[in-house]
mmCIF file of C-alpha atoms in Angstrom:
data_model
loop_
_atom_site.group_PDB
_atom_site.id
_atom_site.type_symbol
_atom_site.label_atom_id
_atom_site.label_comp_id
_atom_site.label_asym_id
_atom_site.label_seq_id
_atom_site.Cartn_x
_atom_site.Cartn_y
_atom_site.Cartn_z
ATOM 1 C CA MET T 12 -41.801 -50.987 -45.304
ATOM 2 C CA ILE T 13 -42.502 -47.431 -44.236
ATOM 3 C CA ASN T 14 -39.463 -45.976 -42.425
ATOM 4 C CA ASP T 15 -36.319 -47.117 -44.210
ATOM 5 C CA ALA T 16 -34.730 -43.689 -43.951
ATOM 6 C CA LEU T 17 -31.424 -44.836 -45.413
ATOM 7 C CA GLY T 18 -33.046 -46.648 -48.334
ATOM 8 C CA ILE T 19 -30.774 -49.659 -47.976
ATOM 9 C CA PHE T 20 -33.422 -52.332 -47.336
ATOM 10 C CA GLU T 21 -35.864 -53.901 -49.774
ATOM 11 C CA LEU T 22 -39.065 -55.838 -49.060
ATOM 12 C CA ARG T 23 -39.678 -58.208 -51.929
ATOM 13 C CA ASN T 24 -42.860 -59.944 -53.043
ATOM 14 C CA THR T 25 -41.723 -63.041 -51.209
ATOM 15 C CA ASN T 26 -42.147 -61.045 -47.973
ATOM 16 C CA GLN T 27 -38.392 -61.270 -47.410
ATOM 17 C CA ILE T 28 -36.228 -58.265 -46.531
ATOM 18 C CA TYR T 29 -32.939 -57.800 -48.355
ATOM 19 C CA ALA T 30 -30.098 -55.342 -47.849
ATOM 20 C CA LYS T 31 -29.349 -53.450 -51.058
ATOM 21 C CA GLY T 32 -25.876 -52.415 -49.869
ATOM 22 C CA VAL T 33 -23.391 -52.529 -47.006
ATOM 23 C CA VAL T 34 -25.057 -51.945 -43.643
ATOM 24 C CA LYS T 35 -22.663 -49.936 -41.470
ATOM 25 C CA ASN T 36 -25.034 -48.508 -38.886
ATOM 26 C CA ASP T 37 -25.881 -50.608 -35.856
ATOM 27 C CA GLY T 38 -29.225 -50.493 -34.050
ATOM 28 C CA LEU T 39 -31.371 -49.594 -37.095
ATOM 29 C CA THR T 40 -35.125 -50.120 -36.820
ATOM 30 C CA ILE T 41 -37.466 -50.589 -39.783
ATOM 31 C CA THR T 42 -41.246 -50.800 -39.628
ATOM 32 C CA ILE T 43 -43.283 -53.201 -41.766
ATOM 33 C CA LYS T 44 -46.928 -52.515 -42.571
ATOM 34 C CA ALA T 45 -49.253 -55.393 -43.516
ATOM 35 C CA GLU T 46 -52.634 -54.505 -45.068
ATOM 36 C CA ASP T 47 -55.471 -56.687 -46.366
ATOM 37 C CA LYS T 48 -57.100 -56.200 -49.812
ATOM 38 C CA THR T 49 -60.660 -55.502 -48.765
ATOM 39 C CA ASN T 50 -62.678 -53.268 -51.076
ATOM 40 C CA PRO T 51 -63.438 -50.508 -50.797
ATOM 41 C CA ALA T 52 -60.051 -49.333 -49.499
ATOM 42 C CA SER T 53 -61.685 -47.425 -46.685
ATOM 43 C CA LEU T 54 -62.619 -50.738 -45.077
ATOM 44 C CA ARG T 55 -59.163 -52.228 -45.206
ATOM 45 C CA ARG T 56 -57.373 -53.105 -41.977
ATOM 46 C CA SER T 57 -53.637 -53.055 -41.355
ATOM 47 C CA GLY T 58 -51.003 -54.071 -38.777
ATOM 48 C CA TYR T 59 -47.441 -53.044 -38.028
ATOM 49 C CA CYS T 60 -44.279 -54.683 -36.764
ATOM 50 C CA SER T 61 -40.843 -53.277 -36.002
ATOM 51 C CA ILE T 62 -37.573 -54.997 -36.794
ATOM 52 C CA LYS T 63 -34.314 -53.971 -35.124
ATOM 53 C CA ILE T 64 -31.201 -54.531 -37.197
ATOM 54 C CA ASN T 65 -27.997 -55.368 -35.283
ATOM 55 C CA VAL T 66 -24.843 -55.321 -37.362
ATOM 56 C CA LEU T 67 -22.435 -58.115 -36.461
ATOM 57 C CA SER T 68 -18.812 -58.028 -37.466
ATOM 58 C CA ASP T 69 -17.706 -60.779 -39.784
ATOM 59 C CA SER T 70 -14.246 -60.760 -38.220
ATOM 60 C CA LYS T 71 -12.895 -62.452 -35.113
ATOM 61 C CA ILE T 72 -13.544 -60.707 -31.785
ATOM 62 C CA LYS T 73 -10.478 -58.744 -30.706
ATOM 63 C CA PHE T 74 -9.894 -57.376 -27.223
ATOM 64 C CA GLN T 75 -8.188 -54.007 -26.918
ATOM 65 C CA GLN T 76 -5.210 -55.832 -25.388
ATOM 66 C CA ASN T 77 -4.074 -59.414 -25.598
ATOM 67 C CA SER T 78 -3.273 -59.437 -21.894
ATOM 68 C CA TYR T 79 -4.082 -57.515 -18.716
ATOM 69 C CA GLN T 80 -2.730 -57.552 -15.170
ATOM 70 C CA VAL T 81 -4.178 -56.552 -11.793
ATOM 71 C CA SER T 82 -2.950 -56.942 -8.197
ATOM 72 C CA VAL T 83 -5.129 -57.657 -5.157
ATOM 73 C CA LEU T 84 -4.560 -58.184 -1.437
ATOM 74 C CA GLU T 85 -5.281 -61.702 -0.247
ATOM 75 C CA ASN T 86 -7.341 -60.591 2.755
ATOM 76 C CA LEU T 87 -10.015 -58.597 0.905
ATOM 77 C CA GLN T 88 -13.509 -59.662 1.901
ATOM 78 C CA ALA T 89 -15.188 -61.672 -0.874
ATOM 79 C CA PRO T 90 -17.023 -61.051 -3.085
ATOM 80 C CA PHE T 91 -15.218 -58.101 -4.673
ATOM 81 C CA GLN T 92 -14.576 -56.960 -8.247
ATOM 82 C CA VAL T 93 -11.037 -57.191 -9.588
ATOM 83 C CA PHE T 94 -11.528 -56.406 -13.285
ATOM 84 C CA ASP T 95 -14.081 -54.919 -15.676
ATOM 85 C CA ALA T 96 -13.880 -56.836 -18.933
ATOM 86 C CA SER T 97 -16.735 -54.851 -20.485
ATOM 87 C CA THR T 98 -14.500 -51.811 -20.946
ATOM 88 C CA ASN T 99 -11.912 -53.907 -22.744
ATOM 89 C CA THR T 100 -14.043 -55.529 -25.452
ATOM 90 C CA PRO T 101 -14.630 -54.038 -28.939
ATOM 91 C CA ASN T 102 -18.424 -53.750 -28.684
ATOM 92 C CA SER T 103 -21.245 -54.306 -26.260
ATOM 93 C CA ASP T 104 -22.873 -57.155 -28.176
ATOM 94 C CA VAL T 105 -20.428 -59.755 -26.867
ATOM 95 C CA ILE T 106 -20.981 -62.601 -24.425
ATOM 96 C CA LEU T 107 -18.035 -63.040 -22.053
ATOM 97 C CA SER T 108 -16.946 -66.209 -20.301
ATOM 98 C CA ILE T 109 -13.980 -67.704 -18.460
ATOM 99 C CA GLN T 110 -12.327 -70.286 -20.667
ATOM 100 C CA SER T 111 -9.663 -71.436 -18.197
ATOM 101 C CA VAL T 112 -7.896 -70.613 -14.934
ATOM 102 C CA THR T 113 -4.282 -71.558 -14.220
ATOM 103 C CA PRO T 114 -3.363 -73.123 -11.835
ATOM 104 C CA ASN T 115 -6.345 -75.405 -11.360
ATOM 105 C CA SER T 116 -6.651 -74.401 -7.701
ATOM 106 C CA GLY T 117 -8.084 -71.120 -8.985
ATOM 107 C CA ASN T 118 -11.148 -72.818 -10.467
ATOM 108 C CA GLY T 119 -14.194 -71.719 -8.531
ATOM 109 C CA LEU T 120 -12.485 -68.631 -7.090
ATOM 110 C CA PHE T 121 -13.529 -66.263 -9.878
ATOM 111 C CA TYR T 122 -16.861 -65.358 -11.443
ATOM 112 C CA LEU T 123 -17.371 -63.423 -14.687
ATOM 113 C CA ASN T 124 -20.729 -61.817 -15.412
ATOM 114 C CA PRO T 125 -21.277 -62.652 -19.110
ATOM 115 C CA ILE T 126 -23.244 -59.460 -19.792
ATOM 116 C CA THR T 127 -21.690 -56.742 -17.606
ATOM 117 C CA GLY T 128 -18.142 -58.099 -17.834
ATOM 118 C CA SER T 129 -17.535 -57.759 -14.088
ATOM 119 C CA LEU T 130 -14.889 -60.252 -12.962
ATOM 120 C CA ALA T 131 -15.172 -60.868 -9.231
ATOM 121 C CA VAL T 132 -13.508 -62.998 -6.592
ATOM 122 C CA GLY T 133 -16.219 -65.191 -5.121
ATOM 123 C CA LYS T 134 -14.219 -66.796 -2.297
ATOM 124 C CA THR T 135 -11.518 -65.538 0.030
ATOM 125 C CA LEU T 136 -8.073 -65.805 -1.530
ATOM 126 C CA THR T 137 -6.566 -67.004 1.747
ATOM 127 C CA LEU T 138 -8.007 -70.446 0.940
ATOM 128 C CA ASP T 139 -5.139 -70.850 -1.527
ATOM 129 C CA THR T 140 -1.441 -69.957 -1.507
ATOM 130 C CA GLN T 141 -0.762 -69.255 -5.189
ATOM 131 C CA PRO T 142 1.072 -65.986 -5.959
ATOM 132 C CA GLU T 143 -0.911 -65.414 -9.173
ATOM 133 C CA TYR T 144 -3.667 -66.755 -11.422
ATOM 134 C CA LYS T 145 -3.908 -66.579 -15.203
ATOM 135 C CA ILE T 146 -7.498 -66.289 -16.421
ATOM 136 C CA VAL T 147 -8.291 -66.705 -20.118
ATOM 137 C CA ILE T 148 -11.373 -64.617 -20.966
ATOM 138 C CA LYS T 149 -13.372 -65.499 -24.063
ATOM 139 C CA GLY T 150 -15.588 -63.031 -25.913
ATOM 140 C CA THR T 151 -18.202 -64.470 -28.298
ATOM 141 C CA ASP T 152 -20.489 -62.480 -30.618
ATOM 142 C CA ARG T 153 -24.077 -63.353 -31.544
ATOM 143 C CA GLY T 154 -23.423 -64.068 -35.197
ATOM 144 C CA GLN T 155 -24.210 -67.224 -37.121
ATOM 145 C CA PRO T 156 -21.768 -68.815 -36.926
ATOM 146 C CA ALA T 157 -20.540 -67.125 -33.739
ATOM 147 C CA LEU T 158 -17.041 -65.665 -33.745
ATOM 148 C CA SER T 159 -14.860 -65.301 -30.654
ATOM 149 C CA GLY T 160 -11.592 -63.922 -29.324
ATOM 150 C CA LEU T 161 -9.401 -64.449 -26.267
ATOM 151 C CA SER T 162 -7.513 -62.292 -23.786
ATOM 152 C CA THR T 163 -5.496 -63.289 -20.721
ATOM 153 C CA LEU T 164 -5.863 -61.612 -17.339
ATOM 154 C CA THR T 165 -3.124 -62.155 -14.740
ATOM 155 C CA VAL T 166 -4.302 -61.644 -11.164
ATOM 156 C CA LYS T 167 -1.320 -61.182 -8.856
ATOM 157 C CA VAL T 168 -2.126 -61.894 -5.210
ATOM 158 C CA ILE T 169 -0.203 -59.928 -2.605
ATOM 159 C CA ARG T 170 0.285 -62.507 0.133
ATOM 160 C CA ASN T 171 0.856 -61.896 3.833
ATOM 161 C CA ALA T 172 3.778 -64.293 3.926
ATOM 162 C CA ARG T 173 5.344 -63.446 7.272
ATOM 163 C CA ALA T 174 4.232 -62.670 10.811
ATOM 164 C CA PRO T 175 5.936 -59.806 12.688
ATOM 165 C CA SER T 176 9.384 -60.590 14.073
ATOM 166 C CA CYS T 177 9.993 -59.624 17.707
ATOM 167 C CA PRO T 178 13.210 -58.050 19.017
ATOM 168 C CA ALA T 179 15.336 -59.694 21.704
ATOM 169 C CA LEU T 180 13.937 -59.792 25.244
ATOM 170 C CA LYS T 181 14.030 -56.325 26.757
ATOM 171 C CA LYS T 182 14.983 -56.009 30.434
ATOM 172 C CA VAL T 183 14.675 -52.651 32.179
ATOM 173 C CA THR T 184 14.693 -51.420 35.776
ATOM 174 C CA ILE T 185 12.654 -48.494 37.082
ATOM 175 C CA SER T 186 11.854 -46.956 40.447
ATOM 176 C CA GLU T 187 8.489 -47.379 42.099
ATOM 177 C CA ILE T 188 8.257 -43.621 42.629
ATOM 178 C CA VAL T 189 8.129 -42.665 38.931
ATOM 179 C CA ALA T 190 5.083 -40.717 37.806
ATOM 180 C CA PRO T 191 2.393 -42.099 35.470
ATOM 181 C CA ASN T 192 3.233 -41.867 31.733
ATOM 182 C CA THR T 193 6.949 -42.276 32.461
ATOM 183 C CA PHE T 194 8.882 -43.856 29.577
ATOM 184 C CA VAL T 195 9.874 -47.478 30.209
ATOM 185 C CA ALA T 196 11.064 -48.918 26.878
ATOM 186 C CA THR T 197 10.377 -49.036 23.142
ATOM 187 C CA LEU T 198 9.526 -52.388 21.599
ATOM 188 C CA THR T 199 9.857 -52.431 17.799
ATOM 189 C CA ALA T 200 8.840 -55.522 15.832
ATOM 190 C CA THR T 201 9.599 -55.832 12.105
ATOM 191 C CA ASP T 202 7.655 -57.216 9.145
ATOM 192 C CA THR T 203 9.064 -57.329 5.612
ATOM 193 C CA ASP T 204 5.730 -57.944 3.874
ATOM 194 C CA PRO T 205 4.699 -55.172 1.430
ATOM 195 C CA ASN T 206 1.842 -52.701 1.661
ATOM 196 C CA GLU T 207 -0.445 -52.864 4.686
ATOM 197 C CA PHE T 208 0.801 -56.341 5.582
ATOM 198 C CA GLY T 209 4.019 -54.748 6.818
ATOM 199 C CA LYS T 210 2.256 -52.291 9.139
ATOM 200 C CA ILE T 211 2.332 -53.387 12.786
ATOM 201 C CA SER T 212 0.027 -52.480 15.656
ATOM 202 C CA TYR T 213 0.716 -53.263 19.313
ATOM 203 C CA SER T 214 -1.437 -54.252 22.254
ATOM 204 C CA LEU T 215 -0.429 -55.119 25.811
ATOM 205 C CA ILE T 216 -1.821 -58.428 27.039
ATOM 206 C CA GLY T 217 0.658 -58.878 29.904
ATOM 207 C CA GLU T 218 0.423 -61.205 32.846
ATOM 208 C CA ALA T 219 -1.726 -60.699 35.940
ATOM 209 C CA ASN T 220 -2.179 -56.966 36.518
ATOM 210 C CA VAL T 221 0.337 -55.729 33.930
ATOM 211 C CA PRO T 222 -2.309 -53.814 31.893
ATOM 212 C CA THR T 223 -3.245 -51.955 35.082
ATOM 213 C CA TYR T 224 0.206 -50.463 35.560
ATOM 214 C CA PHE T 225 1.624 -50.258 32.025
ATOM 215 C CA GLN T 226 0.457 -49.169 28.568
ATOM 216 C CA ILE T 227 1.814 -49.283 25.023
ATOM 217 C CA SER T 228 1.337 -46.843 22.154
ATOM 218 C CA SER T 229 0.639 -47.676 18.515
ATOM 219 C CA THR T 230 4.348 -47.212 17.798
ATOM 220 C CA GLY T 231 5.481 -49.647 20.512
ATOM 221 C CA THR T 232 6.425 -47.172 23.265
ATOM 222 C CA ILE T 233 5.806 -48.624 26.744
ATOM 223 C CA THR T 234 5.040 -46.209 29.594
ATOM 224 C CA THR T 235 3.736 -46.471 33.133
ATOM 225 C CA LYS T 236 -0.005 -46.103 33.437
ATOM 226 C CA THR T 237 -0.589 -45.457 37.132
ATOM 227 C CA ASP T 238 1.208 -45.185 40.496
ATOM 228 C CA LEU T 239 3.443 -48.240 40.947
ATOM 229 C CA LYS T 240 3.498 -47.773 44.719
ATOM 230 C CA THR T 241 -0.039 -49.163 44.874
ATOM 231 C CA ASP T 242 1.361 -52.574 43.922
ATOM 232 C CA SER T 243 4.067 -54.789 45.418
ATOM 233 C CA VAL T 244 5.254 -56.819 42.407
ATOM 234 C CA LEU T 245 9.023 -56.696 41.919
ATOM 235 C CA LEU T 246 9.182 -58.137 38.381
ATOM 236 C CA TYR T 247 6.574 -57.566 35.677
ATOM 237 C CA LYS T 248 6.579 -59.706 32.546
ATOM 238 C CA LEU T 249 5.002 -57.677 29.744
ATOM 239 C CA LEU T 250 3.554 -59.712 26.877
ATOM 240 C CA VAL T 251 3.022 -57.537 23.811
ATOM 241 C CA GLU T 252 0.968 -58.702 20.837
ATOM 242 C CA ALA T 253 2.421 -57.414 17.553
ATOM 243 C CA LYS T 254 -0.154 -57.787 14.747
ATOM 244 C CA ASP T 255 0.383 -56.938 11.082
ATOM 245 C CA GLY T 256 -2.153 -55.568 8.605
ATOM 246 C CA GLY T 257 -3.101 -59.051 7.464
ATOM 247 C CA GLY T 258 -3.906 -60.331 10.944
ATOM 248 C CA LYS T 259 -0.784 -62.397 11.625
ATOM 249 C CA LYS T 260 0.483 -62.067 15.196
ATOM 250 C CA SER T 261 3.597 -62.577 17.285
ATOM 251 C CA ILE T 262 4.048 -62.264 21.051
ATOM 252 C CA CYS T 263 6.981 -60.106 22.158
ATOM 253 C CA THR T 264 8.255 -59.965 25.744
ATOM 254 C CA ALA T 265 9.720 -57.319 28.030
ATOM 255 C CA GLU T 266 10.671 -57.635 31.703
ATOM 256 C CA VAL T 267 10.424 -54.651 34.032
ATOM 257 C CA THR T 268 12.086 -54.816 37.442
ATOM 258 C CA VAL T 269 10.783 -52.315 39.994
ATOM 259 C CA ASN T 270 13.022 -51.045 42.773
ATOM 260 C CA ARG T 271 10.778 -50.853 45.816
ATOM 261 C CA ASN T 272 11.393 -49.372 49.282
ATOM 262 C CA LEU T 273 10.847 -52.548 51.277
ATOM 263 C CA ASN T 274 13.232 -52.132 54.228
ATOM 264 C CA SER T 275 13.703 -49.688 57.096
ATOM 265 C CA PRO T 276 17.141 -48.248 57.913
ATOM 266 C CA VAL T 277 19.170 -50.109 60.555
ATOM 267 C CA LEU T 278 21.552 -48.217 62.904
ATOM 268 C CA ARG T 279 24.829 -50.010 63.424
ATOM 269 C CA THR T 280 24.968 -48.798 67.065
ATOM 270 C CA LEU T 281 21.873 -48.072 69.054
ATOM 271 C CA THR T 282 23.548 -46.056 71.852
ATOM 272 C CA TYR T 283 26.314 -43.517 71.481
ATOM 273 C CA THR T 284 28.313 -41.876 74.309
ATOM 274 C CA LYS T 285 30.382 -38.788 73.830
ATOM 275 C CA ILE T 286 31.934 -36.670 76.551
ATOM 276 C CA VAL T 287 32.642 -33.066 75.715
ATOM 277 C CA ASP T 288 33.929 -30.263 77.871
ATOM 278 C CA SER T 289 33.098 -26.618 77.873
ATOM 279 C CA THR T 290 35.968 -25.803 75.577
ATOM 280 C CA TYR T 291 34.706 -27.983 72.691
ATOM 281 C CA SER T 292 34.873 -25.962 69.492
ATOM 282 C CA LEU T 293 31.750 -25.047 67.621
ATOM 283 C CA ASN T 294 31.071 -26.696 64.235
ATOM 284 C CA THR T 295 33.395 -29.542 65.097
ATOM 285 C CA PRO T 296 32.064 -33.078 64.404
ATOM 286 C CA LEU T 297 30.714 -34.528 67.578
ATOM 287 C CA LEU T 298 30.460 -38.141 66.492
ATOM 288 C CA LYS T 299 29.708 -40.295 63.414
ATOM 289 C CA ILE T 300 26.495 -42.266 63.251
ATOM 290 C CA ASP T 301 26.312 -45.223 60.822
ATOM 291 C CA ALA T 302 23.128 -46.734 59.409
ATOM 292 C CA THR T 303 22.374 -49.164 56.560
ATOM 293 C CA ASP T 304 19.385 -49.856 54.305
ATOM 294 C CA ALA T 305 18.972 -53.146 52.400
ATOM 295 C CA ASP T 306 17.074 -51.471 49.556
ATOM 296 C CA SER T 307 19.185 -51.009 46.453
ATOM 297 C CA GLN T 308 17.246 -47.986 45.246
ATOM 298 C CA VAL T 309 19.357 -44.900 45.901
ATOM 299 C CA SER T 310 16.489 -42.615 46.783
ATOM 300 C CA SER T 311 15.324 -45.096 49.400
ATOM 301 C CA CYS T 312 18.727 -45.218 51.072
ATOM 302 C CA ILE T 313 18.890 -41.552 51.939
ATOM 303 C CA LEU T 314 18.578 -41.457 55.725
ATOM 304 C CA SER T 315 17.129 -38.715 57.812
ATOM 305 C CA LEU T 316 18.623 -38.722 61.319
ATOM 306 C CA SER T 317 17.459 -36.938 64.430
ATOM 307 C CA LEU T 318 19.444 -36.737 67.654
ATOM 308 C CA SER T 319 18.158 -36.759 71.143
ATOM 309 C CA LEU T 320 20.895 -35.522 73.520
ATOM 310 C CA SER T 321 20.942 -36.205 77.186
ATOM 311 C CA LEU T 322 23.262 -33.837 79.086
ATOM 312 C CA SER T 323 24.624 -34.524 82.532
ATOM 313 C CA LEU T 324 25.919 -31.404 84.316
ATOM 314 C CA SER T 325 28.056 -31.343 87.440
ATOM 315 C CA LEU T 326 28.053 -27.942 89.170
ATOM 316 C CA SER T 327 30.315 -26.787 91.990
ATOM 317 C CA LEU T 328 29.087 -23.690 93.799
ATOM 318 C CA GLY T 329 31.217 -21.665 96.198
ATOM 319 C CA ARG T 330 29.750 -20.071 99.284
#
């Protein structure tokens, strides 16, 4: 034995190595030289071997904590790591394994690398509905006999329990002459799930040509998209898809009635007769003309009238 720097090992005549005291240092390496007895000594041949000494604890493996807890979203794409057991064991010379998973539906969902200690989810958690799993992790050393210890990891699964809830049917009326990007209504769905599962995005799926004439923002604000006068529909049914962060959807509805200028004005009397004499006062009403318009939209019922007067003059000339 040629490099026992600490002087704590002894190679006896039986070719067995003994420790002369307590070995506290791990990872020690000693070198053994074997030499034949050929004479003269200059002709002797020798060989070498190295022995690495790993110090194993004679006590039960203890994790830094008896229990751990992590939380994960159910919609994460498998596989993904949820826990690093290697940082929570007393030394690196430990083999890790899963001893049990509760409830039983969690068996096969988790994988623990026995060397690196990486605990991963191997299948999507949406295949099950459990709110949490308790995983008992076992650490075993390489001693003879092997000693082991246990720790429990609780994996809490944040579930997307509810789809968005739509508000009551919205009914609004607008004029066909409004400009593009005019506000129509705000549709606000609700979702009480935590984290990203409670965040809602909106998209307009509509009926027929609804997406051509209307649009919706990420916050649920509905506005006109283009000139409504290029269409003739009187009632649009807007179907809005409200989708949460976990992918659950609900269909919300809004109805938009458009006031269109569909009718021409109608004069109540087509011919008017009014006789005036030369003494008729200026700025005095001559006659009242009545007209109607079947359109309910106020701006379409404003009438522009023009008069065509025919005058008949009777002249008496004296000679």
